[in-house]
CSV table of N, CA and C and ligand atoms in Angstrom, one decimal:
chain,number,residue,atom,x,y,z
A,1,UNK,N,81.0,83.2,95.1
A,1,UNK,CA,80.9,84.3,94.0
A,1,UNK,C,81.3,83.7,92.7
A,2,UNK,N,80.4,83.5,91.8
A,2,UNK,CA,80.6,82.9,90.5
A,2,UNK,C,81.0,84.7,89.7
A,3,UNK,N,82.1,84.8,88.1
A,3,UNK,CA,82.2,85.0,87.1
A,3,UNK,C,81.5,84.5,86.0
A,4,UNK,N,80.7,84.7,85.5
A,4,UNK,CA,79.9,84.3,84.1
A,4,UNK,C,80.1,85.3,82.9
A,5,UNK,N,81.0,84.9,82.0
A,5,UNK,CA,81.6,86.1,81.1
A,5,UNK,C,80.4,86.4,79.7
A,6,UNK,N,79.2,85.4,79.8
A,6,UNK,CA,77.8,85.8,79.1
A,6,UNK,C,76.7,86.3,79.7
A,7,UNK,N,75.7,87.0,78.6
A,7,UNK,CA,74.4,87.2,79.2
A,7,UNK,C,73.5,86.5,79.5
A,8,UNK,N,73.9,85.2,78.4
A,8,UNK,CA,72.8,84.4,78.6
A,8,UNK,C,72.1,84.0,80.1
A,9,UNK,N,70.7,84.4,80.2
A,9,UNK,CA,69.6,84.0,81.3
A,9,UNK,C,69.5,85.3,82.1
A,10,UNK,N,70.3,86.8,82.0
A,10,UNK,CA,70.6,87.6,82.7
A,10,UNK,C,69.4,88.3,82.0
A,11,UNK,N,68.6,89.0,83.0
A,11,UNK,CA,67.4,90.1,82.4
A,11,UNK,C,67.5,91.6,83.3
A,12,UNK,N,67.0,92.6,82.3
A,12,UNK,CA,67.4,93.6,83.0
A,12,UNK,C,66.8,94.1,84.2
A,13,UNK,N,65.9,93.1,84.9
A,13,UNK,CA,65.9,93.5,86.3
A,13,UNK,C,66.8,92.4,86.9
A,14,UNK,N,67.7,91.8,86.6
A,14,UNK,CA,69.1,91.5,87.2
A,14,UNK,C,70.1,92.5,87.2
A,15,UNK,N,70.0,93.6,86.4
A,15,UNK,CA,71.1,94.5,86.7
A,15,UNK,C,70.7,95.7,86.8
A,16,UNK,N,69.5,95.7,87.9
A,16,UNK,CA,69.3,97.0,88.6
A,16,UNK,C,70.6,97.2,89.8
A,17,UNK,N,70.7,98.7,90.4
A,17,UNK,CA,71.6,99.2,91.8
A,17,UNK,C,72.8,98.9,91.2
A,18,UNK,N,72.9,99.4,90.0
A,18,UNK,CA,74.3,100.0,89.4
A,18,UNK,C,74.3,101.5,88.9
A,19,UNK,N,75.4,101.9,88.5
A,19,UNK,CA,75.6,103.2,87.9
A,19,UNK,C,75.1,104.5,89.1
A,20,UNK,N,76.1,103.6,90.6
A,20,UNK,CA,75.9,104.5,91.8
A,20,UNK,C,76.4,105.9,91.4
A,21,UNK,N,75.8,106.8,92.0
A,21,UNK,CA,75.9,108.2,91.9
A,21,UNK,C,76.2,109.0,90.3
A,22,UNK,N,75.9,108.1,89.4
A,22,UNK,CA,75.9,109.2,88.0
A,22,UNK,C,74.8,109.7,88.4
A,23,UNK,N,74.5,111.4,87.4
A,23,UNK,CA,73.0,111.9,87.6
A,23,UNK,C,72.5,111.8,87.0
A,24,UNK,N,72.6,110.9,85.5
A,24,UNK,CA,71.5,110.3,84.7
A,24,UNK,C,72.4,109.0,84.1
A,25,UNK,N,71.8,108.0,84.8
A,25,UNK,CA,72.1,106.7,84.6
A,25,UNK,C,71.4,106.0,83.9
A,26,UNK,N,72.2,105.3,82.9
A,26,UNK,CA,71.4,104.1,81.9
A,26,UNK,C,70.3,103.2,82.6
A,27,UNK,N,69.2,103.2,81.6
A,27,UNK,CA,68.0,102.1,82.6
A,27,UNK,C,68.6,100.9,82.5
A,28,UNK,N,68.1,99.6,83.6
A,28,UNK,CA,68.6,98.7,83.3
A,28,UNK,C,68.3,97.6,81.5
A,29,UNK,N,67.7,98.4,80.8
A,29,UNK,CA,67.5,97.7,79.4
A,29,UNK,C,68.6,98.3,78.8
A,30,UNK,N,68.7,99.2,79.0
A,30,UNK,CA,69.8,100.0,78.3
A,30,UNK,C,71.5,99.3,78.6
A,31,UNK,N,71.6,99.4,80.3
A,31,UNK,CA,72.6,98.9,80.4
A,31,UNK,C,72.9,97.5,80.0
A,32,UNK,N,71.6,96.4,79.9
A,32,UNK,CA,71.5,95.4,78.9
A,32,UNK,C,72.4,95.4,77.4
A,33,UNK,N,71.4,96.1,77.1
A,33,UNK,CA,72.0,96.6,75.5
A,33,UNK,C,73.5,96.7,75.8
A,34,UNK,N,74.5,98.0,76.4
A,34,UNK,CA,75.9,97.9,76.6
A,34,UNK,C,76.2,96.7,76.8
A,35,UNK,N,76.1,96.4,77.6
A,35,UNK,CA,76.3,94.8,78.1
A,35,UNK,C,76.6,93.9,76.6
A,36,UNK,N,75.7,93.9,75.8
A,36,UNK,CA,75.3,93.0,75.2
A,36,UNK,C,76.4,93.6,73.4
A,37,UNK,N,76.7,95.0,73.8
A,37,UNK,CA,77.7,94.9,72.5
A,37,UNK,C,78.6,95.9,72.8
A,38,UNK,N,78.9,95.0,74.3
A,38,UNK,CA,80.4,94.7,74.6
A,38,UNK,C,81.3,94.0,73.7
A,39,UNK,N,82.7,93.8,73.5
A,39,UNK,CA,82.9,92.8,72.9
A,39,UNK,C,83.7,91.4,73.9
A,40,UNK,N,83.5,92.0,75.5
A,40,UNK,CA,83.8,91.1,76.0
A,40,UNK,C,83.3,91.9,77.7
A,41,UNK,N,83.0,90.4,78.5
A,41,UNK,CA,81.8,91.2,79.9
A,41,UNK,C,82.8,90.3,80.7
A,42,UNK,N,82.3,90.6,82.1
A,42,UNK,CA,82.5,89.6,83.1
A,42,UNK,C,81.6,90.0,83.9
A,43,UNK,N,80.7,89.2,84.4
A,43,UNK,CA,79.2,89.7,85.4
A,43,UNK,C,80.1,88.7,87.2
A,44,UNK,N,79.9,89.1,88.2
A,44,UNK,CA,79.9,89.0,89.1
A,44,UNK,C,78.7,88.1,89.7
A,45,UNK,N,78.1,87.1,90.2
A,45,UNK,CA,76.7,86.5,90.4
A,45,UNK,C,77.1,86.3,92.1
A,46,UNK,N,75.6,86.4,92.6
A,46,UNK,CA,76.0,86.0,94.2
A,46,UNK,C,74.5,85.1,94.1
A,47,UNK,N,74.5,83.8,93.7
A,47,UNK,CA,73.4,83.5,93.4
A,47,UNK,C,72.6,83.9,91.9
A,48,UNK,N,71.4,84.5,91.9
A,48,UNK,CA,71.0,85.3,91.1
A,48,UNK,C,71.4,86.4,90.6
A,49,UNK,N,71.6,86.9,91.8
A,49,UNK,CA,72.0,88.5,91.9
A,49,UNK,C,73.6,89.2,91.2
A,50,UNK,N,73.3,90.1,89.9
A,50,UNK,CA,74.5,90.2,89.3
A,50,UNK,C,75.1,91.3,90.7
A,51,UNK,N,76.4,91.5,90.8
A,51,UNK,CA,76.6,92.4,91.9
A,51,UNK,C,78.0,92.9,91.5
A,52,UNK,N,78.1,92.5,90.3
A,52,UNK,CA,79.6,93.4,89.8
A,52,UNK,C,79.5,93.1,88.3
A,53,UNK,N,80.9,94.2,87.6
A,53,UNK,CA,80.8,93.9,86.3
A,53,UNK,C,82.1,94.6,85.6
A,54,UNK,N,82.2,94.5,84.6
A,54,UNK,CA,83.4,94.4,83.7
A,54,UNK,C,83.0,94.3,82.5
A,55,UNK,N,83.3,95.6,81.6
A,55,UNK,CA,83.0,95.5,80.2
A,55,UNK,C,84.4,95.9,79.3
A,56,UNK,N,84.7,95.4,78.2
A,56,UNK,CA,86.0,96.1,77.6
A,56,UNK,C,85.1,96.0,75.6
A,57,UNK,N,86.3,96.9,74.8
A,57,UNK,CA,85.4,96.9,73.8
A,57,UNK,C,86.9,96.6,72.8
A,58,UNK,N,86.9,95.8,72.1
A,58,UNK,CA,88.3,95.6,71.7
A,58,UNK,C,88.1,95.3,70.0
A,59,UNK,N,89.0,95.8,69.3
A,59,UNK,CA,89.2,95.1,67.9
A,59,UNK,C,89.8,94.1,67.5
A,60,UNK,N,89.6,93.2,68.2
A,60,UNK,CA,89.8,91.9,68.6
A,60,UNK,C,91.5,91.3,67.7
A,61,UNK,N,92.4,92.0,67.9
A,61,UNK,CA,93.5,92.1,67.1
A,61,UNK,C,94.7,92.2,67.9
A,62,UNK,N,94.1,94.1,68.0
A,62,UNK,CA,96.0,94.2,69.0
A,62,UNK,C,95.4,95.1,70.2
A,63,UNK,N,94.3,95.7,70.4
A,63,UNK,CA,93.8,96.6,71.4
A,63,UNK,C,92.5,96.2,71.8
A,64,UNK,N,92.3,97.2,73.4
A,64,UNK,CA,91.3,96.9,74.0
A,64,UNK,C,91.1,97.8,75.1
A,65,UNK,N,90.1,98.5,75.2
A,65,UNK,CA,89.4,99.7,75.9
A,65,UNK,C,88.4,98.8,77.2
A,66,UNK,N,88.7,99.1,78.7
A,66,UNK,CA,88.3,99.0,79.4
A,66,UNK,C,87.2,100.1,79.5
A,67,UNK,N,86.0,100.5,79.3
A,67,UNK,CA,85.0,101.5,80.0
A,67,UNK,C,84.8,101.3,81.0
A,68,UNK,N,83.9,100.6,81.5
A,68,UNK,CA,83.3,100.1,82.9
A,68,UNK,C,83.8,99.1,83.9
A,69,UNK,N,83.7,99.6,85.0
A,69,UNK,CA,83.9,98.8,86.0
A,69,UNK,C,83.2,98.9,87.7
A,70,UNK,N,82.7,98.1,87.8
A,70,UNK,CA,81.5,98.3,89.3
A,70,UNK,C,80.8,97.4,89.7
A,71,UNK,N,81.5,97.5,91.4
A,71,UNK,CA,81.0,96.7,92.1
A,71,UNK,C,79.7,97.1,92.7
A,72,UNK,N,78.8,96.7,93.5
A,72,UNK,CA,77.6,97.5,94.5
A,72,UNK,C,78.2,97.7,95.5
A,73,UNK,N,77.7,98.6,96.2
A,73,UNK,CA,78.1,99.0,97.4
A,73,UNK,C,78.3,97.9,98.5
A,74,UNK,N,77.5,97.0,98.9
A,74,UNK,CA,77.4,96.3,99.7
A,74,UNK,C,77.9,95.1,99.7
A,75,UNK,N,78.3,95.1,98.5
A,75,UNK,CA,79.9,93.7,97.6
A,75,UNK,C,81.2,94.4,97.8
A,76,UNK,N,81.9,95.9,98.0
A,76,UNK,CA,82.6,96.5,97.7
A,76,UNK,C,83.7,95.7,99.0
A,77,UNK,N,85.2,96.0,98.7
A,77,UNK,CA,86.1,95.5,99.4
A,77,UNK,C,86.1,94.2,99.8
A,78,UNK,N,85.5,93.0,98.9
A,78,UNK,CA,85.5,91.6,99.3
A,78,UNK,C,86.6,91.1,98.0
A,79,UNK,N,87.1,92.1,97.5
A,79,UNK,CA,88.0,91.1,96.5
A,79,UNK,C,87.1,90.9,95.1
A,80,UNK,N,85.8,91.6,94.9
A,80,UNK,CA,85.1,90.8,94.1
A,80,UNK,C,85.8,92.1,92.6
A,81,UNK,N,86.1,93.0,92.9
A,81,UNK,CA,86.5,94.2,91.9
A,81,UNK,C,88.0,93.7,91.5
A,82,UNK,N,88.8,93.2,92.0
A,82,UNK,CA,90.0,92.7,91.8
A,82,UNK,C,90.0,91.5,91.0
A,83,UNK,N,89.1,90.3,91.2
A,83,UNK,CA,88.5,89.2,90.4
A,83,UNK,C,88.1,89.6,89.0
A,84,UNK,N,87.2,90.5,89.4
A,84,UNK,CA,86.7,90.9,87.4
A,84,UNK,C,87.8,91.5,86.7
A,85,UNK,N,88.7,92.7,87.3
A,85,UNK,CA,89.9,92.6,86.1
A,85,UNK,C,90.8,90.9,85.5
A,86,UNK,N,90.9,91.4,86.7
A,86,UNK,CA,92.0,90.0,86.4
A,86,UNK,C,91.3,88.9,85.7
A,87,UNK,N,90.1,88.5,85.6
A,87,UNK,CA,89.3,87.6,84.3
A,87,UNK,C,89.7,88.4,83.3
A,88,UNK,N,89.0,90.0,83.2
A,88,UNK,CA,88.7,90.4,81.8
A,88,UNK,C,90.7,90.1,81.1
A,89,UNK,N,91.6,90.8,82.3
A,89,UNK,CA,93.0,90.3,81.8
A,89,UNK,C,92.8,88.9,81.4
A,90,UNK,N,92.4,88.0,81.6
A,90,UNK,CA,92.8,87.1,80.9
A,90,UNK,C,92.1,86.6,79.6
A,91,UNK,N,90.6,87.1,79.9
A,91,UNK,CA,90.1,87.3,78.5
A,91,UNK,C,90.7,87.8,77.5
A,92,UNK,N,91.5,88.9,77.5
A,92,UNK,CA,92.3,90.1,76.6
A,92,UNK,C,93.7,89.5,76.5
A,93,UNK,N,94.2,88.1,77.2
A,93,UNK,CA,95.6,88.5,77.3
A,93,UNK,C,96.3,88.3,76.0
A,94,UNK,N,95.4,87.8,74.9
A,94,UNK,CA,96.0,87.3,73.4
A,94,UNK,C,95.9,89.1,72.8
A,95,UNK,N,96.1,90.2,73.6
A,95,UNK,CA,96.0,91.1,72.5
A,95,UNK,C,97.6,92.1,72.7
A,96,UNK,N,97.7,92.8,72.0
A,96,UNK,CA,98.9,93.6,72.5
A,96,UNK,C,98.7,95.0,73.7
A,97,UNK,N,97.3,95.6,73.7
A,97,UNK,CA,97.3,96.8,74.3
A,97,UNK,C,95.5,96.7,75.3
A,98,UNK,N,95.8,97.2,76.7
A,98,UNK,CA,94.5,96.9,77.2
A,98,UNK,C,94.7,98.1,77.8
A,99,UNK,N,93.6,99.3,77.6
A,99,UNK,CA,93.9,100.1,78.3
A,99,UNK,C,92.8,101.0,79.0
A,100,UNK,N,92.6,101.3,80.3
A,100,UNK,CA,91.3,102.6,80.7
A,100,UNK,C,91.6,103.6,81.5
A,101,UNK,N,91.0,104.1,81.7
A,101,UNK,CA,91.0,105.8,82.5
A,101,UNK,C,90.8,105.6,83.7
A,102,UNK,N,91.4,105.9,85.1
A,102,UNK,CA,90.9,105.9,86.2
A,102,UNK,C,91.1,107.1,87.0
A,103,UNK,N,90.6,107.5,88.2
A,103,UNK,CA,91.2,108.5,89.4
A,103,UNK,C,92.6,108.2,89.6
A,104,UNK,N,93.4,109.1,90.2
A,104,UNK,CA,94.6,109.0,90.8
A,104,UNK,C,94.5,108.0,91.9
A,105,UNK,N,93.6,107.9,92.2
A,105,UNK,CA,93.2,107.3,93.8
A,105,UNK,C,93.2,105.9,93.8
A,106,UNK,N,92.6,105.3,92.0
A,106,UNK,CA,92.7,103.8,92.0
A,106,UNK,C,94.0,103.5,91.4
A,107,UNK,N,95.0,104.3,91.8
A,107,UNK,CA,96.3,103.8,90.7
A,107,UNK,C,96.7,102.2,91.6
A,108,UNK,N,97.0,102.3,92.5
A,108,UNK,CA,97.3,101.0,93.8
A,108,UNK,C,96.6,100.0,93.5
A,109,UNK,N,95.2,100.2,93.2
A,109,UNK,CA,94.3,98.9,93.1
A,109,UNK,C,94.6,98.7,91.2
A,110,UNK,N,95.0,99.5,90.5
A,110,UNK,CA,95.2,98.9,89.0
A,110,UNK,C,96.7,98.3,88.9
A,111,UNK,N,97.8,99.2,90.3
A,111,UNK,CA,99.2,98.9,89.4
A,111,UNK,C,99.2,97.5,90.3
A,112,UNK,N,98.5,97.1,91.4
A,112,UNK,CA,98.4,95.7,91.6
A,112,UNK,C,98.2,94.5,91.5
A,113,UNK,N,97.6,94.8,90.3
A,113,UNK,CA,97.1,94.0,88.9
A,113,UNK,C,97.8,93.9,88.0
A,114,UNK,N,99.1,94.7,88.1
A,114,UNK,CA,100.1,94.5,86.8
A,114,UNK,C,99.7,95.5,85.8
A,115,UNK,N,98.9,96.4,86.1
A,115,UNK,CA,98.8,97.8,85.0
A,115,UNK,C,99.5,98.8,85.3
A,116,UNK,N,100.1,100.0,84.6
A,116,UNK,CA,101.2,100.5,84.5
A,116,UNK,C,100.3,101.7,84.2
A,117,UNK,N,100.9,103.1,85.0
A,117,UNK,CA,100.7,104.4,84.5
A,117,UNK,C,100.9,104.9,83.4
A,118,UNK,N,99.9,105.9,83.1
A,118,UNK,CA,100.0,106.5,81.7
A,118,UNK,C,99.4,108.1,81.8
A,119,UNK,N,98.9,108.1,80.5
A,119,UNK,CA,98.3,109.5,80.6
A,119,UNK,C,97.2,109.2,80.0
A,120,UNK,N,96.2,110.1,79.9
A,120,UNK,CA,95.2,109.7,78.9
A,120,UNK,C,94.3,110.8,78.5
A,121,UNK,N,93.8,110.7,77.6
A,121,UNK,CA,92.8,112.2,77.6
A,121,UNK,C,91.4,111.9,77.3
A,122,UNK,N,90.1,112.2,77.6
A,122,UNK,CA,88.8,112.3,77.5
A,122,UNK,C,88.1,113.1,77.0
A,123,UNK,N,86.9,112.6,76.3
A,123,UNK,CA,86.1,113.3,75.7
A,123,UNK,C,84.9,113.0,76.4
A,124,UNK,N,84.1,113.8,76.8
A,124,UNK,CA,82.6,113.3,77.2
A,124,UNK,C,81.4,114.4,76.7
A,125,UNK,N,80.1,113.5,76.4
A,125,UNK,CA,79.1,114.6,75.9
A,125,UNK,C,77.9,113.9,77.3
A,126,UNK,N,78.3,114.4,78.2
A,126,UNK,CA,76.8,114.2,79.3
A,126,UNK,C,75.3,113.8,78.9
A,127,UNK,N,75.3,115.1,77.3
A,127,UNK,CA,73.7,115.0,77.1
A,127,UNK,C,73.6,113.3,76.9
A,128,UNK,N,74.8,112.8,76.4
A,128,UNK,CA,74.7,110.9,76.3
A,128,UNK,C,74.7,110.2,77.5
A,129,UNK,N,74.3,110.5,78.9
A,129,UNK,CA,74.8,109.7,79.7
A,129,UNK,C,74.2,108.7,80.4
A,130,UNK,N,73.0,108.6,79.8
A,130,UNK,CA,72.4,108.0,80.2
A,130,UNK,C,72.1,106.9,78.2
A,131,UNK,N,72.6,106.8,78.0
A,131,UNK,CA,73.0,105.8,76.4
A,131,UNK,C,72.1,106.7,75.3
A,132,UNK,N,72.8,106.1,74.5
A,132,UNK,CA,72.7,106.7,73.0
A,132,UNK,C,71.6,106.0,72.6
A,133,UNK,N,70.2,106.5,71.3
A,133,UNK,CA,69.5,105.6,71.3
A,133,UNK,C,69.8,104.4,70.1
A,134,UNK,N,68.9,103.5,70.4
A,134,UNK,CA,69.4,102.1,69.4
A,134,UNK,C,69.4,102.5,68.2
A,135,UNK,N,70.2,102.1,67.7
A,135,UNK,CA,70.6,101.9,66.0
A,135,UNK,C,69.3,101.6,65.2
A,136,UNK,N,68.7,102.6,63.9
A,136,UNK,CA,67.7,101.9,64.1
A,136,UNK,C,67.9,101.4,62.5
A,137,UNK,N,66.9,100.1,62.3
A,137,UNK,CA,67.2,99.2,61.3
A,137,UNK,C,67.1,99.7,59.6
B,1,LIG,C1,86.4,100.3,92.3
B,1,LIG,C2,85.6,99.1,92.6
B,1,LIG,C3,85.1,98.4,91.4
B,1,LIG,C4,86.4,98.1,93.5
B,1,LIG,O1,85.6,97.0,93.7
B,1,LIG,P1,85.8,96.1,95.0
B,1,LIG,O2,85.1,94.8,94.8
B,1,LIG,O3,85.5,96.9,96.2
B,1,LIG,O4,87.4,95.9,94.9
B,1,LIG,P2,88.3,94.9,95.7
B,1,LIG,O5,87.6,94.4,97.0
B,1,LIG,O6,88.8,93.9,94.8
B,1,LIG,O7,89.5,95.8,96.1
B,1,LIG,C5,89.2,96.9,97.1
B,1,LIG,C6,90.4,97.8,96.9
B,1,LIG,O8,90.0,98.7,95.8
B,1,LIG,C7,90.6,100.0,96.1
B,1,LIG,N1,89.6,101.0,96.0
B,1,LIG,C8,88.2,100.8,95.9
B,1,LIG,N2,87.6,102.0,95.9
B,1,LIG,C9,88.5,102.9,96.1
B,1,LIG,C10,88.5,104.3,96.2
B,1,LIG,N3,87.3,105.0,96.1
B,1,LIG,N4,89.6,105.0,96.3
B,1,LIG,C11,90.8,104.3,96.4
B,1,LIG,N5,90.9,103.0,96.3
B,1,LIG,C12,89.8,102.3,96.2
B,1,LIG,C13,91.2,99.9,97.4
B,1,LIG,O9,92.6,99.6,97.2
B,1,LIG,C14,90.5,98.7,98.1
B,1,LIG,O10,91.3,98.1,99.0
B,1,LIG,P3,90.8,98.2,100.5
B,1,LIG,O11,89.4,97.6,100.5
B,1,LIG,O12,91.8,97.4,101.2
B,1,LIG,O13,90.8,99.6,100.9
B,1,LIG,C15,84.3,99.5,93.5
B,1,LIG,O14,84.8,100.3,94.6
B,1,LIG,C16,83.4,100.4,92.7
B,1,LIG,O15,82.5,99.9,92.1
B,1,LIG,N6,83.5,101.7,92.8
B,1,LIG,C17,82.6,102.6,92.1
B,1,LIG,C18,82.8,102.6,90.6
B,1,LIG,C19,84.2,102.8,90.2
B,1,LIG,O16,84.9,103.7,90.8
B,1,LIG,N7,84.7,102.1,89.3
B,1,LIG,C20,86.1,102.1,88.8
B,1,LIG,C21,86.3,103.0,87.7
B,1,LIG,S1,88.0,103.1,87.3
């Protein structure tokens, strides 16, 4: 299982059979585009096949926002979801603050990583959930 922290050679039918069970999921161009202004990724490869991922979006200073994180189903519990924090941690570790939102349920799998409880609050607009459209020139 390789980490590749670029996109380079990655096309968006490499990152179809993500975004399990949202009810309107980014196409894979779209999820490209996020991908691509990230300010920092980690792709999961099993071969060709992307099969995990890690995005954070940071002001490259003192903070840094984890959004995404997901393995496929059929990668799930091999260690490969534990791997991608711990890169993007070390991608991030020159900053002061790295922080994301989780269930109660993954607290074990984050505070075992060396992340610490907090509180947090959310905003969400669904009609966006499937991405915002491109910026236009
Ligand atoms: C969370 C996720 C990325 C973990 O990836 P993974 O490759 O399976 O993770 P690892 O193999 O490194 O670690 C597995 C551990 O994660 C934890 N975990 C994963 N899913 C969990 C869940 N739904 N509830 C509680 N713990 C969970 C468990 O501690 C598990 O250990 P176990 O296999 O011994 O039970 C993966 O389950 C996933 O993509 N889930 C759907 C998307 C999601 O929930 N993303 C996280 C948003 S905060």
């Amino acid at each position: 299982m390789d980490v590749k922290r670029t996109l380079d050679g990655i096309s968006p039918e490499q990152l179809r059979g993500f975004f399990v069970g949202w009810p309107n999921p980014p196409s894979p161009h779209t999820f490209r585009r996020l991908l691509a202004g990230s300010s920092n990724i980690a792709l999961a490869l099993d071969g060709n096949e992307v099969v995990g991922f890690i995005t954070a979006i940071s002001d490259g200073v003192l903070s840094a926002y984890i959004p995404l994180l997901e393995v496929k189903p059929e990668y799930q519990g091999r260690g490969i979801g534990q791997k991608l924090v711990a890169d993007m941690l070390e991608q991030l570790s020159g900053l002061y603050m790295v922080d994301l939102i989780c269930d109660e349920k993954m607290r074990p799998f984050y505070e075992r990583l060396g992340l610490k409880h907090g509180t947090g609050m959310l905003h969400r607009n669904y009609a966006n959930q499937s991405g915002s459209p491109p910026a236009k020139a």
